Short mmCIF file of C-alpha atoms and ligand atoms in Angstrom, two decimals:
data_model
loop_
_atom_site.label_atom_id
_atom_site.label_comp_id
_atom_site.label_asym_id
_atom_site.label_seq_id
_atom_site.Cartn_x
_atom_site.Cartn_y
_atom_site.Cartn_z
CA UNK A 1 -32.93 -5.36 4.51
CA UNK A 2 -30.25 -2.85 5.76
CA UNK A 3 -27.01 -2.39 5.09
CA UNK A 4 -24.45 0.16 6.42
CA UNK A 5 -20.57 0.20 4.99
CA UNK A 6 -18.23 2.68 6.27
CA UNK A 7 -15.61 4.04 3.92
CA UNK A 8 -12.26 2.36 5.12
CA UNK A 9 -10.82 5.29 7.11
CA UNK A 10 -7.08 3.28 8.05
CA UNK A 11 -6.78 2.34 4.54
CA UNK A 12 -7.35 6.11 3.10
CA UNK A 13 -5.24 6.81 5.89
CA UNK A 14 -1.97 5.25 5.17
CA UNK A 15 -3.00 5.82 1.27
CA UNK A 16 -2.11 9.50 2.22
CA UNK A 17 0.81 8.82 3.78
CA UNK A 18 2.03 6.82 1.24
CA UNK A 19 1.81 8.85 -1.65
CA UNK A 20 3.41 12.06 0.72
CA UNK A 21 6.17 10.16 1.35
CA UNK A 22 9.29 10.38 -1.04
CA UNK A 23 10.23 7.23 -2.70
CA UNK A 24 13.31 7.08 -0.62
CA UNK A 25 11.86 7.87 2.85
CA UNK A 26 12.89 5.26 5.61
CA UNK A 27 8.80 4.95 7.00
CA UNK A 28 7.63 4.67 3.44
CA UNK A 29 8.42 0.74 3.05
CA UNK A 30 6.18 -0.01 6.54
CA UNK A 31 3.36 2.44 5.36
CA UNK A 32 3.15 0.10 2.28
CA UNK A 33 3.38 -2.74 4.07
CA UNK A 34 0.22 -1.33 6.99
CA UNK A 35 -1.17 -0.68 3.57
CA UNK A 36 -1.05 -4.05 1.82
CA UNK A 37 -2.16 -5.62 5.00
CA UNK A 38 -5.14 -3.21 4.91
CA UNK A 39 -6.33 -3.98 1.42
CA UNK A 40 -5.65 -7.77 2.23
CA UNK A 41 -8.45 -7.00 4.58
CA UNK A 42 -11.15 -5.19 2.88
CA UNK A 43 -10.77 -7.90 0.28
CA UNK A 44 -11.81 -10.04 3.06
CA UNK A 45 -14.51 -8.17 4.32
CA UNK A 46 -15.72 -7.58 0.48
CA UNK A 47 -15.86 -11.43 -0.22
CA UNK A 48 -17.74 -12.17 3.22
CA UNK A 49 -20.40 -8.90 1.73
CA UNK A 50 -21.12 -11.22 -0.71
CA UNK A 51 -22.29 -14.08 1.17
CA UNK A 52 -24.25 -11.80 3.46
CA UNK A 53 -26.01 -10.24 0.56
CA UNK A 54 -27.92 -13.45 1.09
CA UNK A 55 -29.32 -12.69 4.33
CA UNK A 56 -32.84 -12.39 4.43
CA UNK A 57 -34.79 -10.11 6.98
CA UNK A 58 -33.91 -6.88 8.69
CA UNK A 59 -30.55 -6.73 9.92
CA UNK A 60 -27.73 -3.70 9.92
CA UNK A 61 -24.28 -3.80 8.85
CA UNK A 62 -21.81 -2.27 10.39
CA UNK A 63 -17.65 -2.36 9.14
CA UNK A 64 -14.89 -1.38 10.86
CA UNK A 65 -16.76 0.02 13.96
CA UNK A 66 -13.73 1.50 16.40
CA UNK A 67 -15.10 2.35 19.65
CA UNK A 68 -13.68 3.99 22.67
CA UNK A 69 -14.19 1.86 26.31
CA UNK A 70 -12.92 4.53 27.96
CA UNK A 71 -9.70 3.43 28.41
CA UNK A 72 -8.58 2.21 25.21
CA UNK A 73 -10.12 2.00 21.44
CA UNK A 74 -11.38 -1.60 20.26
CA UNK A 75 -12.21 -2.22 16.70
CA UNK A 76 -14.43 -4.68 14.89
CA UNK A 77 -14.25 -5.92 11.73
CA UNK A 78 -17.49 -6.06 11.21
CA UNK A 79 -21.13 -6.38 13.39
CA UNK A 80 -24.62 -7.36 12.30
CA UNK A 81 -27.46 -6.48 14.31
CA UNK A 82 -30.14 -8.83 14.14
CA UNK A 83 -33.45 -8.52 15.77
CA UNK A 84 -32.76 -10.93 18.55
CA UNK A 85 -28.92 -10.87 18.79
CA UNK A 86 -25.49 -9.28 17.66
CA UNK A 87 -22.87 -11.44 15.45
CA UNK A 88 -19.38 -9.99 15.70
CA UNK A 89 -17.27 -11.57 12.79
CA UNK A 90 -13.04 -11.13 12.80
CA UNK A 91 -11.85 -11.53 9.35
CA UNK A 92 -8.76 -13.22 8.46
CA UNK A 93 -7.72 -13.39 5.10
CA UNK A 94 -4.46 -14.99 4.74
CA UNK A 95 -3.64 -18.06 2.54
CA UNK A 96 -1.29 -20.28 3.31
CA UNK A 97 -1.63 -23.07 6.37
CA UNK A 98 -3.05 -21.75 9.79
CA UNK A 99 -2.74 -23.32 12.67
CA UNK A 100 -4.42 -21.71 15.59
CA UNK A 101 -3.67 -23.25 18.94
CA UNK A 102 -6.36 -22.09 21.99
CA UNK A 103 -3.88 -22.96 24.66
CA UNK A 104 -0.42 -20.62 23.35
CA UNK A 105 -3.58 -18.45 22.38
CA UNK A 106 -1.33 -18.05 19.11
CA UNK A 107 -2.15 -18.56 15.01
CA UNK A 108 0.89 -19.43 13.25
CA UNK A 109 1.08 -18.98 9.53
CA UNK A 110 3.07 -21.48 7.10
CA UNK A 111 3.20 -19.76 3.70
CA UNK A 112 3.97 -21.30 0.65
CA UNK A 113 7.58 -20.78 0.77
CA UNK A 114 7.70 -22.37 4.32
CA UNK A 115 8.30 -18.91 6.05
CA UNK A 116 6.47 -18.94 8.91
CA UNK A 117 4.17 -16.00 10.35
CA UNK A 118 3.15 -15.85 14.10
CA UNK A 119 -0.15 -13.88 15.09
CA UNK A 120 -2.48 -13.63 18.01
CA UNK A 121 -5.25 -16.13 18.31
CA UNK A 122 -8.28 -14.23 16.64
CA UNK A 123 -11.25 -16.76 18.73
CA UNK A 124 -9.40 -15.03 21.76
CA UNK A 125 -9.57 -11.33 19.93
CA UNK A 126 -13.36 -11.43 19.14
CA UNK A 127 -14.15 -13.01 22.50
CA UNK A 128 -12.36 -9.79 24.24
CA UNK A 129 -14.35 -7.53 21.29
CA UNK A 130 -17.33 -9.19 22.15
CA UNK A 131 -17.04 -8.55 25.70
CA UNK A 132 -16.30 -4.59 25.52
CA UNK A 133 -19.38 -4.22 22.74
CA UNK A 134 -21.58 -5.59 25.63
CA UNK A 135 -19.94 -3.60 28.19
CA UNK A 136 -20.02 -0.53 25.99
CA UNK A 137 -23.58 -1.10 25.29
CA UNK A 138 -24.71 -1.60 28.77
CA UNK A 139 -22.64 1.57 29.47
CA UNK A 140 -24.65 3.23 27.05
CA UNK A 141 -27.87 1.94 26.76
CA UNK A 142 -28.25 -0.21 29.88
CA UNK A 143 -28.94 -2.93 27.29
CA UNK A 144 -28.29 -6.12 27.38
CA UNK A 145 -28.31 -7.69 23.99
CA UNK A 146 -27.01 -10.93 23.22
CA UNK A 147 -23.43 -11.39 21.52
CA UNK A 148 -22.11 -14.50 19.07
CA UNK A 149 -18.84 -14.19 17.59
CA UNK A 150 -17.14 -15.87 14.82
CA UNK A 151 -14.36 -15.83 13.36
CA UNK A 152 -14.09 -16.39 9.44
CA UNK A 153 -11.04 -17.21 7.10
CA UNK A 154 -11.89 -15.75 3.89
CA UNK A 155 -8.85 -16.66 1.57
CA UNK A 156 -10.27 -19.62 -0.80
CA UNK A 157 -6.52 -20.80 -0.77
CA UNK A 158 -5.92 -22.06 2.97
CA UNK A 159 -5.85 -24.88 4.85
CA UNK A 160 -7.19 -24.90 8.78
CA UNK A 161 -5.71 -27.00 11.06
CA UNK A 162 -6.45 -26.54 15.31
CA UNK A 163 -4.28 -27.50 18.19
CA UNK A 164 -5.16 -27.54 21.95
CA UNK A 165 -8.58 -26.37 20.65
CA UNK A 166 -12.14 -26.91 22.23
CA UNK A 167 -14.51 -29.37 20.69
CA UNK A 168 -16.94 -27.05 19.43
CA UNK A 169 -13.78 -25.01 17.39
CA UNK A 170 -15.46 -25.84 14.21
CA UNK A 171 -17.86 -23.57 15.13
CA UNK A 172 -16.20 -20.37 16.29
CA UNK A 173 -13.63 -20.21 13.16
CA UNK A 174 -15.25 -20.75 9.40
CA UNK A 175 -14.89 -20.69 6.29
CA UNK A 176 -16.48 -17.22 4.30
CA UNK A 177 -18.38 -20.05 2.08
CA UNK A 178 -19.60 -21.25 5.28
CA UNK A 179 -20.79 -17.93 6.45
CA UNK A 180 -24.59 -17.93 5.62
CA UNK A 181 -25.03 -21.78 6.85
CA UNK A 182 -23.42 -20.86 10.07
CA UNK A 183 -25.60 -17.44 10.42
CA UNK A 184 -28.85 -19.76 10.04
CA UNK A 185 -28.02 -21.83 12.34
CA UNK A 186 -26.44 -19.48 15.12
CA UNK A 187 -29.93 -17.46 14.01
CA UNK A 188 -32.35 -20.55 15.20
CA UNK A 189 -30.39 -20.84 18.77
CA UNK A 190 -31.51 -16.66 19.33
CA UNK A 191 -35.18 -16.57 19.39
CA UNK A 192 -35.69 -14.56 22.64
CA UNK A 193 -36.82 -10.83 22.84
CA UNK A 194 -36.76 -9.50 19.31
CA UNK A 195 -35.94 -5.23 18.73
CA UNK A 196 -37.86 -3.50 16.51
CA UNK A 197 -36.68 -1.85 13.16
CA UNK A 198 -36.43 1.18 14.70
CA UNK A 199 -34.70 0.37 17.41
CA UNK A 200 -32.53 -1.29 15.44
CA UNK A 201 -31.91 1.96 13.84
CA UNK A 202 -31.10 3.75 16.83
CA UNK A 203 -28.58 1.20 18.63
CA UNK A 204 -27.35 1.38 14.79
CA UNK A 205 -27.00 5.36 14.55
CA UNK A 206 -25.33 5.29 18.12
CA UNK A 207 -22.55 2.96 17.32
CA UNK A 208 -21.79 5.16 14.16
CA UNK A 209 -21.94 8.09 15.83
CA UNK A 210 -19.61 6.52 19.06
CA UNK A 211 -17.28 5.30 15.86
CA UNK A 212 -13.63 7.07 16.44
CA UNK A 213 -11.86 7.27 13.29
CA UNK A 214 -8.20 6.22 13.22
CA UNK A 215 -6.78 8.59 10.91
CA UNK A 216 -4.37 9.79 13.49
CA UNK A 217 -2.79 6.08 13.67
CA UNK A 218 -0.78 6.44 10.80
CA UNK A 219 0.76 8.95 11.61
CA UNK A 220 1.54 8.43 15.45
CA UNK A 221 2.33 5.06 14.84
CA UNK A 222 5.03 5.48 11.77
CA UNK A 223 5.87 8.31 14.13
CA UNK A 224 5.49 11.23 11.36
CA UNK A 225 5.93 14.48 11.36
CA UNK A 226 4.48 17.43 9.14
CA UNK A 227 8.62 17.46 7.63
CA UNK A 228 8.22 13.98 6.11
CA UNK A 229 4.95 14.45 3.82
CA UNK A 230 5.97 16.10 0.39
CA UNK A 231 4.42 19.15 -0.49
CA UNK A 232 2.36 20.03 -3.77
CA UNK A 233 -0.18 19.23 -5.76
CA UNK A 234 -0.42 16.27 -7.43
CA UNK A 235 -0.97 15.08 -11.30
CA UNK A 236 -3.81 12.71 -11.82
CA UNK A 237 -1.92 12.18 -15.00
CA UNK A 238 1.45 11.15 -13.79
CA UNK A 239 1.48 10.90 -10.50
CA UNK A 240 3.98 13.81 -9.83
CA UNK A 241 3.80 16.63 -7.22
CA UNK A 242 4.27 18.90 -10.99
CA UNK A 243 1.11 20.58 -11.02
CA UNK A 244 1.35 24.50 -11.06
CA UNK A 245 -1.59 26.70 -10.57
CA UNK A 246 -1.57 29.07 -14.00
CA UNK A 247 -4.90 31.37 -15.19
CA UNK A 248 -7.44 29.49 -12.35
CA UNK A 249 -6.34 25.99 -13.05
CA UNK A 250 -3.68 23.26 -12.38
CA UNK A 251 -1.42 22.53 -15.53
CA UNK A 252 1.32 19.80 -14.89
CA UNK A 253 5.18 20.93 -16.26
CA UNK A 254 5.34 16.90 -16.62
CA UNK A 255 2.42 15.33 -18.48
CA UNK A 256 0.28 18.79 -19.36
CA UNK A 257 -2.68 17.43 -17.68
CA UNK A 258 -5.27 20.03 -16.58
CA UNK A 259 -7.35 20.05 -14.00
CA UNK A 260 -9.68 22.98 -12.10
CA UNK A 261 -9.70 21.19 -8.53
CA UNK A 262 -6.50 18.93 -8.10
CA UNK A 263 -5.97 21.04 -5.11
CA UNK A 264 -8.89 19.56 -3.27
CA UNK A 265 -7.41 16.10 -3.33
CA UNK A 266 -4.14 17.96 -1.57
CA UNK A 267 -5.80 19.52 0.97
CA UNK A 268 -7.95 16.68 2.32
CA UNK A 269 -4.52 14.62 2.46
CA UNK A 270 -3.37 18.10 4.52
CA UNK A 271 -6.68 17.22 6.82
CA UNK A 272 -5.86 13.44 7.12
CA UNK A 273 -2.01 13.67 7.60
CA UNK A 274 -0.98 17.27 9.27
CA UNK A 275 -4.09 19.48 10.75
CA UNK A 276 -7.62 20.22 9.95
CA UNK A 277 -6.94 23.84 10.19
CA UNK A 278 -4.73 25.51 7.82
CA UNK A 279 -3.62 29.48 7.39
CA UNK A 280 -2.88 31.56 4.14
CA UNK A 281 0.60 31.14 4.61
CA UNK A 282 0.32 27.13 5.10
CA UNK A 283 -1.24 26.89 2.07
CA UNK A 284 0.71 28.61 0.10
CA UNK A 285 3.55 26.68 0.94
CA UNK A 286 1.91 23.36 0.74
CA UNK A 287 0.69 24.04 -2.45
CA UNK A 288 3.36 25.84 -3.89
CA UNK A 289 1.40 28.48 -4.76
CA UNK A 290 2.74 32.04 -4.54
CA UNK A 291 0.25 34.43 -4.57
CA UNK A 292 -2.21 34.71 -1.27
CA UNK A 293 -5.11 36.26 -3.44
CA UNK A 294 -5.23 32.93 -5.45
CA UNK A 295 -4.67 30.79 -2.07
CA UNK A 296 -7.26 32.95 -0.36
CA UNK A 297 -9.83 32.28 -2.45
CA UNK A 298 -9.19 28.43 -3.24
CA UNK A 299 -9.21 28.05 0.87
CA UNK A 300 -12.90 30.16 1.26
CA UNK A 301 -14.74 28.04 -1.44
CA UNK A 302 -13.37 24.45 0.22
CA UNK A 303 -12.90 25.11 3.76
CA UNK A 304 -15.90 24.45 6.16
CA UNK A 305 -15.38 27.15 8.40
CA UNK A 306 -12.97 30.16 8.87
CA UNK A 307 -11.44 31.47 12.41
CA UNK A 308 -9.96 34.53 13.66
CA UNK A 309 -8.79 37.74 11.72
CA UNK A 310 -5.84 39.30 9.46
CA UNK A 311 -2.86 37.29 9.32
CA UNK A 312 -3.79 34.26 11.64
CA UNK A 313 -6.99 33.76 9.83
CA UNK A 314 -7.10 29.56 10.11
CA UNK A 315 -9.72 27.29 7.50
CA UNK A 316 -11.20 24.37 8.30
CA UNK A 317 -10.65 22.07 5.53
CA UNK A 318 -12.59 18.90 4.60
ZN1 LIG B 1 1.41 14.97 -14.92
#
């Protein structure tokens, strides 16, 4: 058996933002909010890993694939290549009641406090996902693979009910307990041409390597600027942008911590949130660090690559 998780990109994403933004910024409440939603999610996905950890047979995992169809990005949740087909799944995990009605194409949530939540109809978002994954990999590949779709509510605490729906409804949208039943059984109704391991492998590797991450989002869509991000290095202690840099190391004027590479953490947030590339003079300011010997040498040992000469000398950071 393989398996293949990618690291959640959108949630490290707005995690970045969120802790750059001062506690009284205007964007910071809707970063937390893209953020709870996000974690909501990967809770999802991590209780449906457990029932495919049952799976038996060669098969690749794929999470939060986002591909580009050359007009627009479309994201999965998460894909399973089998030898004989590919099983999209869209992950919902929401308590509450859902009611998801085919012909308003909507999915209305009733909480517990009787607020009500609209959303789109997810059997209509994985049937569009499931049509661009076989356009993309005819595109491609000029394969043709096959392509079932399912949708699966994952929160133990909800109740499904479906309006306006097809008969075979019960099918498309699940339950996560329901997850390896419904795979076995999907599973039996594929048994045409069957790809190899390695080829597997490959369609695998090229769907990784096609993934686009969506670091940028947060920040184009909360509409941020370099301004709005605090600068400094932050305490692992404390949580507080206190850390100084004094005799090669970080000390905080808070909590005393120590540390020898706090700055990394503040330059990969740099990466993620403002540019990849940063100068001397960048640096120093975003760390708060004075003196450009000290910068200087911090940015050669942790950038991947260094451009141009004298003062607009640029590092790639990680
Ligand atoms: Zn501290």
């Amino acid at each position: 058996m393989l398996k293949e998780q990618n690291e959640s990109v959108r949630r490290v994403g707005c995690e970045f933002a969120f802790v750059r933004l001062a506690a009284d910024h205007p964007k910071r409440k809707d970063v937390e909010e893209a953020l709870g939603i996000r974690k909501a999610g990967e809770y999802g996905e991590k209780s449906i890993t457990f029932h495919l950890g049952y799976l038996e047979g060669y098969h690749l995992i794929l999470h939060d694939l986002r591909l580009y169809d050359g007009i627009a990005h479309f994201q999965i949740d998460t894909l399973i290549l089998f030898p004989t087909y590919v099983l999209l799944l869209e992950v919902k995990n929401r308590s509450g009641r859902i009611i998801i009605d085919r012909q308003s194409h909507q999915m209305t949530r009733i909480k517990e406090d009787g607020t009500r939540e609209g959303d789109a109809d997810p059997v209509e978002q994985v049937e569009r996902q499931s049509r661009l994954l076989g356009e993309w990999l005819m595109k491609h590949f000029s394969l043709k693979m096959p392509i079932h779709h399912l949708v699966i509510m994952s929160h133990t605490k909800c109740s499904l009910e479906f309006q306006n729906c097809e008969p075979d409804i019960h099918e498309k949208v699940i339950r996560g307990s329901s997850l390896f039943d419904a795979i076995q059984r999907v599973g039996a109704d594929y048994r045409g041409r069957a790809w190899s391991k390695e080829a597997l492998l490959k369609i695998g590797k090229a769907l990784r390597d096609a993934h686009v991450e969506p670091n940028v989002d947060v920040v184009n869509r909360f509409r941020l600027k370099r301004g709005d991000f605090l600068n400094g290095v932050r305490c692992l202690g404390c949580g507080r942008y206190y850390m100084r840099r004094k005799q090669r190391a970080w000390f905080c004027l808070y909590c005393k911590q120590r540390s020898i590479d706090a700055h990394e953490q503040a330059l990969k947030e740099y990466a993620y949130l403002i540019s990849p590339w940063i100068t001397n003079e960048e640096a120093r300011f975003f760390l708060r660090v004075d003196s450009r010997h000290v910068i200087k040498r911090l940015l050669k040992r942790y950038s991947l690559e260094v451009s141009g000469i004298g003062k607009s000398v640029r590092y790639r950071i990680k």
